[in-house]
mmCIF file of C-alpha atoms and ligand atoms in Angstrom:
data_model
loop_
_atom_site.group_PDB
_atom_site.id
_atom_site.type_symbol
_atom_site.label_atom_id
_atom_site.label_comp_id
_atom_site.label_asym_id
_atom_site.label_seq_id
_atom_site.Cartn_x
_atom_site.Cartn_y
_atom_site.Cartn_z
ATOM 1 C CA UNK A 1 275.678 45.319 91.937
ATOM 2 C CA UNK A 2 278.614 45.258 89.384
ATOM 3 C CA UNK A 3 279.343 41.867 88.293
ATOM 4 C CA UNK A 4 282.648 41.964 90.132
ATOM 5 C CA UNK A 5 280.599 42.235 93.525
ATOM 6 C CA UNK A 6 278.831 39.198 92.520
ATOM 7 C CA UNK A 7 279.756 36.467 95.539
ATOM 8 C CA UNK A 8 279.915 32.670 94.582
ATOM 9 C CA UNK A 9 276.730 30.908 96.220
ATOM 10 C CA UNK A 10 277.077 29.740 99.710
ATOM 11 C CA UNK A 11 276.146 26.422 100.866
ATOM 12 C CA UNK A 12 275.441 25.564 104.090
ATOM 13 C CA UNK A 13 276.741 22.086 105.549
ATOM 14 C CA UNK A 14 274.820 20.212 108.365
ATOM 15 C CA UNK A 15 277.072 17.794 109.888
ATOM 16 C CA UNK A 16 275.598 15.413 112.856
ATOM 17 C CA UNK A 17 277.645 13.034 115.350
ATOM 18 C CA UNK A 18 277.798 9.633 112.866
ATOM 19 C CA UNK A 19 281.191 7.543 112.935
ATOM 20 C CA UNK A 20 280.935 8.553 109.036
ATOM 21 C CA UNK A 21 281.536 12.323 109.679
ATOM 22 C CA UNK A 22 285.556 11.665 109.373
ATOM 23 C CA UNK A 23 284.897 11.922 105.772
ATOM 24 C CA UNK A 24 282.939 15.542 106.002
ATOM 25 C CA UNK A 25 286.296 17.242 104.052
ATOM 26 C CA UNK A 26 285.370 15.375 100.645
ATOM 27 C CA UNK A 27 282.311 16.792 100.775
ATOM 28 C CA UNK A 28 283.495 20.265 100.673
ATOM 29 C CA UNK A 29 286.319 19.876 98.441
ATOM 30 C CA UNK A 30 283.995 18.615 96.048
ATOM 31 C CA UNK A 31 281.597 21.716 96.410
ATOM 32 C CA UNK A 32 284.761 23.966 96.351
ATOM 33 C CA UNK A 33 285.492 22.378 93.097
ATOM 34 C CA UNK A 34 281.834 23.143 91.898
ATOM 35 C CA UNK A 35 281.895 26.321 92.600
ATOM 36 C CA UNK A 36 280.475 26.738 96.003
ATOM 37 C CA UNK A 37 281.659 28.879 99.168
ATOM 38 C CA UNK A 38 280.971 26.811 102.278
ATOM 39 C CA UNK A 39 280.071 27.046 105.628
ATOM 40 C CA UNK A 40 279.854 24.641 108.395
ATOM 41 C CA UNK A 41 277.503 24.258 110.917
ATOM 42 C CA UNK A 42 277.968 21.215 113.141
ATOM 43 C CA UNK A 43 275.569 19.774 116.276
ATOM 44 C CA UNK A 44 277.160 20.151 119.807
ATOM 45 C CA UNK A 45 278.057 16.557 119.393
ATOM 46 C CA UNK A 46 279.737 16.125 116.282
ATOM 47 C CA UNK A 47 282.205 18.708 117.146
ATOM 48 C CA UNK A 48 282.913 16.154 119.994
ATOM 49 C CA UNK A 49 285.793 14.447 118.018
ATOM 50 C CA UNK A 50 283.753 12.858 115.042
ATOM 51 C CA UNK A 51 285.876 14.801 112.606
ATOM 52 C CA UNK A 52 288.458 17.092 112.457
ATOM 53 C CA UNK A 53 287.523 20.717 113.194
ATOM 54 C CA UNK A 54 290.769 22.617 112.404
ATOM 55 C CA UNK A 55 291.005 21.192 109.306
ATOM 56 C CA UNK A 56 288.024 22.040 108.041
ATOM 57 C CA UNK A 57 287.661 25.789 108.906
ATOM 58 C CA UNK A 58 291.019 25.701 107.351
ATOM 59 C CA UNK A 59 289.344 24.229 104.241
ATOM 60 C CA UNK A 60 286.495 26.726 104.419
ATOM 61 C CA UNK A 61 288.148 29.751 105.697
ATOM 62 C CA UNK A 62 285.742 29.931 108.224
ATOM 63 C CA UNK A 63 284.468 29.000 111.964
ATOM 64 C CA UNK A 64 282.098 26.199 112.234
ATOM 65 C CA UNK A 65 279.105 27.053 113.849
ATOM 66 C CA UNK A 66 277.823 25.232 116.760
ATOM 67 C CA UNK A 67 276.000 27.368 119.061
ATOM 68 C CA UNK A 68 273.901 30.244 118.952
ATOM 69 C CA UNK A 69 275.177 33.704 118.659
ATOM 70 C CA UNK A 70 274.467 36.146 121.122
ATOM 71 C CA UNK A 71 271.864 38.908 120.313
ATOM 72 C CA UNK A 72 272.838 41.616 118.899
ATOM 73 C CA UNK A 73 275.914 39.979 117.126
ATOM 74 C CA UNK A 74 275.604 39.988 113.334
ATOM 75 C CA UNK A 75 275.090 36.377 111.463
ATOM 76 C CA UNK A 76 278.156 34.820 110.977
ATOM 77 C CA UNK A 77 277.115 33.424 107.567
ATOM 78 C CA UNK A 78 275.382 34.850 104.489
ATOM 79 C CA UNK A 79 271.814 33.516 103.870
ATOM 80 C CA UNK A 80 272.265 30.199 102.366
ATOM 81 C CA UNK A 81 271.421 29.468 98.398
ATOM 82 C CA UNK A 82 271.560 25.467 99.421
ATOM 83 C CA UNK A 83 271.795 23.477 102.444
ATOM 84 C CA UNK A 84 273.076 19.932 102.794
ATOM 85 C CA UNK A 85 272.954 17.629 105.095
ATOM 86 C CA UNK A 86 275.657 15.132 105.696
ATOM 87 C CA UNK A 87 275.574 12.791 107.615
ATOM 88 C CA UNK A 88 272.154 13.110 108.738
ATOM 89 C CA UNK A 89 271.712 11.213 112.184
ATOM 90 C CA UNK A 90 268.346 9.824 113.305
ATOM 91 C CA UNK A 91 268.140 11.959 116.028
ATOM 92 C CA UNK A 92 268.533 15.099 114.071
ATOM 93 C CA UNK A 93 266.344 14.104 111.271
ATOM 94 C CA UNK A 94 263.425 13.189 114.112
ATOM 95 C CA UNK A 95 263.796 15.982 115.814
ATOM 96 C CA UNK A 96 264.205 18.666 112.732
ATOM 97 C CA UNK A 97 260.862 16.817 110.797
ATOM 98 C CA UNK A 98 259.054 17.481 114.810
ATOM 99 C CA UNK A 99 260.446 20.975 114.574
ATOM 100 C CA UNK A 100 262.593 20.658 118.157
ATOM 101 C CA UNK A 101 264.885 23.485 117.398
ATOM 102 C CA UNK A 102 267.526 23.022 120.626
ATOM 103 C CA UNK A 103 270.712 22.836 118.689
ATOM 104 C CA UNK A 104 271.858 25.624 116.028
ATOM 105 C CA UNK A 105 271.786 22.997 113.578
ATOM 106 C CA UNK A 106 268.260 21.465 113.583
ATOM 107 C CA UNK A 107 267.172 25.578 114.373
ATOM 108 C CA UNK A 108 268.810 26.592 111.121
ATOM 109 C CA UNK A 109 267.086 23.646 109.022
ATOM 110 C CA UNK A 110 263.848 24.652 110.663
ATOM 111 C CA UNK A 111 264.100 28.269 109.195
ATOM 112 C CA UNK A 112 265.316 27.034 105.648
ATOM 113 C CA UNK A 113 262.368 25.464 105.232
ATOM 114 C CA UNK A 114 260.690 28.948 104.237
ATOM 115 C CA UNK A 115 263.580 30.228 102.292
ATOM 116 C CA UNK A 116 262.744 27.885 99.637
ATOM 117 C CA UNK A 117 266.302 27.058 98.487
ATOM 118 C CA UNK A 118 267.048 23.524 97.893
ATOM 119 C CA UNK A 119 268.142 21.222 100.699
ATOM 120 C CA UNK A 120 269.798 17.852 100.703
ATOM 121 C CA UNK A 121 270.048 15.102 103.433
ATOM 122 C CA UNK A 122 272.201 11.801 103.473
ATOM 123 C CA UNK A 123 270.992 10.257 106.135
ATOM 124 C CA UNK A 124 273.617 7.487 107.920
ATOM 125 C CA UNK A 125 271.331 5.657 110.147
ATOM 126 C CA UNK A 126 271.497 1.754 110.701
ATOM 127 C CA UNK A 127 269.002 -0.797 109.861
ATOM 128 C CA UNK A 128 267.548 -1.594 113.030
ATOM 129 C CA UNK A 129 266.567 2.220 113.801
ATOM 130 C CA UNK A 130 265.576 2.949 110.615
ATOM 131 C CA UNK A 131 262.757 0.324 111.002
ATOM 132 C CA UNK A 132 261.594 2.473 114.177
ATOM 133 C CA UNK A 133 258.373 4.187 112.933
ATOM 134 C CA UNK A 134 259.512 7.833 114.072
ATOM 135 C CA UNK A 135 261.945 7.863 111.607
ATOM 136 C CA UNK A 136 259.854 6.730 108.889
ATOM 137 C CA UNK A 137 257.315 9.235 109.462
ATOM 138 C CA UNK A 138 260.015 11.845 109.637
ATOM 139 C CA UNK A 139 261.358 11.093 106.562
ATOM 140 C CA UNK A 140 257.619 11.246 104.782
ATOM 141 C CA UNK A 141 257.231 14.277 106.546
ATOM 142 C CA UNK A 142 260.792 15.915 105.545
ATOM 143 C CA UNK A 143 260.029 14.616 101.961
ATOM 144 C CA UNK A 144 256.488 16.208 102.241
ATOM 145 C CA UNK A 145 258.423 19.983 103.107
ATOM 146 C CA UNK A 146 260.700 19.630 99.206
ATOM 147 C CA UNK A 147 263.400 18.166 101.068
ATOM 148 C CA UNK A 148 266.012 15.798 98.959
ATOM 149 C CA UNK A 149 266.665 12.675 100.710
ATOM 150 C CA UNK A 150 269.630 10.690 99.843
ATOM 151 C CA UNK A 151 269.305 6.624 99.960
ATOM 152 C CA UNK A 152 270.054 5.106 103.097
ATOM 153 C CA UNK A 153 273.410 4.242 103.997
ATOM 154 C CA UNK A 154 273.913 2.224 107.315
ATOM 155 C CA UNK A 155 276.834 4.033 108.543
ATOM 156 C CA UNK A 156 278.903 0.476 107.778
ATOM 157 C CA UNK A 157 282.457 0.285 106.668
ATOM 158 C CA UNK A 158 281.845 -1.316 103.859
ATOM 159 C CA UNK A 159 279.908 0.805 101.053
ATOM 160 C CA UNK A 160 281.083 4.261 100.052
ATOM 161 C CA UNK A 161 279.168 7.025 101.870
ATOM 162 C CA UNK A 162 279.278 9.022 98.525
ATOM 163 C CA UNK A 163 279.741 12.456 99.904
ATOM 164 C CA UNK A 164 278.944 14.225 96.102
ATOM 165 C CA UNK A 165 275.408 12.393 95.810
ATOM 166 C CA UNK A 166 275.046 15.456 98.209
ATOM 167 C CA UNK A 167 275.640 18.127 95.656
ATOM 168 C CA UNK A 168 274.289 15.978 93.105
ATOM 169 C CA UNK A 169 270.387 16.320 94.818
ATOM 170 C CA UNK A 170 270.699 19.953 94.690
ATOM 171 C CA UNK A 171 270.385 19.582 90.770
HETATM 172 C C1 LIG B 1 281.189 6.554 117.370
HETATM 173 C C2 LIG B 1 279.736 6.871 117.181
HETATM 174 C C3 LIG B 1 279.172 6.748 115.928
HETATM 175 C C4 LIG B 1 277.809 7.044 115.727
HETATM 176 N N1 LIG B 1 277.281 6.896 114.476
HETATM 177 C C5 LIG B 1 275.981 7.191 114.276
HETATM 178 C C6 LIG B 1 275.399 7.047 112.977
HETATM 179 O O1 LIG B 1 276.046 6.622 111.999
HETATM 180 N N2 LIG B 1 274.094 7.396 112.831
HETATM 181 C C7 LIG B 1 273.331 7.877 113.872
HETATM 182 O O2 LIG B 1 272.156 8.192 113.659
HETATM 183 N N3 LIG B 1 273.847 7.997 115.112
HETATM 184 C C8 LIG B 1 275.143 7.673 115.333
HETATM 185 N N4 LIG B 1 275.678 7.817 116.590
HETATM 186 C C9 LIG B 1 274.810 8.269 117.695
HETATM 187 C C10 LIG B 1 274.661 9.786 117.680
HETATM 188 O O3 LIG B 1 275.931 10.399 117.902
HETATM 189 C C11 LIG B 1 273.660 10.234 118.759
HETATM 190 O O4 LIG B 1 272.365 9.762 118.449
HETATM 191 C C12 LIG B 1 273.618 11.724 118.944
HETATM 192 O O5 LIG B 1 272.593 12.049 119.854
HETATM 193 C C13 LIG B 1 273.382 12.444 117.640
HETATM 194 O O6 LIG B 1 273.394 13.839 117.889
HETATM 195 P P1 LIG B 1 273.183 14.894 116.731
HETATM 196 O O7 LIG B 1 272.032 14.430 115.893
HETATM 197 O O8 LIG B 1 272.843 16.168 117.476
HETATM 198 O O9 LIG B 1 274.454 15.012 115.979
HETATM 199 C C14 LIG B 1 277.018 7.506 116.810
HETATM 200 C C15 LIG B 1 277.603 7.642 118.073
HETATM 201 C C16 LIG B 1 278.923 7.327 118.262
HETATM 202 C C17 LIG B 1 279.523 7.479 119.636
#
């Protein structure tokens, strides 16, 4: 491969259905500016209206992904060289830590795990069920697989999400 063919890394971005989702575009403006190419893959739910879709394949130049593709179609997206995941929602961070695979989303962190590129998760999950014990043992299990984790944020209006601690976890 001549250095011209050489193709800026690709990042993968995990968004789940939190109120905080809205904000998804920073995030990828900021890895634009950093030097990634991005691709979106959203759960079922988040593409329900927590943030806006159009926009943001028109930022990335590409579909989001949601579902599975049929077999025999080719992947949509190159192989990842990072994942991140933001917003994280409890129930995607339980059930990818379980290994419950039923939305393209928690399938495609499932198989990064053995790619060994870095991943990053900012979870938004509020107080009361982050205390829950599932969670916690997710979390020491996610940690336990190389897995980045972001401090908590609560999903409240008040404190910053702080979409680029995202990118900064990746290293
Ligand atoms: C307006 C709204 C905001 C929500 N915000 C959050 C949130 O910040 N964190 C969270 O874990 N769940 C939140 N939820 C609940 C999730 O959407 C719900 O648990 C859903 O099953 C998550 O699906 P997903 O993990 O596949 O995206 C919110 C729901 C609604 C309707």
């Amino acid at each position: 491969m001549t250095e011209q063919d050489e193709q800026p890394p690709f990042l993968y971005v995990v968004v789940c259905a939190a109120g905080i989702a809205a904000g998804v575009g920073e995030l990828i403006a900021a890895a634009q500016e950093r030097g990634w190419q991005v691709g979106v893959i959203a759960t079922p739910l988040a593409m329900n209206g927590f943030f806006d879709t159009a926009a943001v394949e028109a930022q990335t130049g590409r579909p989001i992904r949601f579902g599975w593709r049929r077999p025999g179609e080719p992947r949509p997206f190159p192989q990842p060289d990072a994942v991140v995941v933001a917003p994280a929602t409890f129930n995607t961070v339980n059930k990818w830590a379980a290994g419950i695979a039923d939305t393209l989303a928690v399938g495609t962190l499932c198989e990064v795990a053995g790619l060994g590129v870095p991943v990053a998760v900012l979870p938004c999950v509020s107080a009361t069920l982050a205390g829950h014990p599932a969670y916690q043992d997710s979390l020491i299990r996610l940690r336990g697989m190389g897995v980045r984790l972001g401090s908590p944020h609560d999903g409240g209006e008040g404190a910053e999400f702080g979409w680029e601690r995202a990118l900064d976890l990746l290293g």
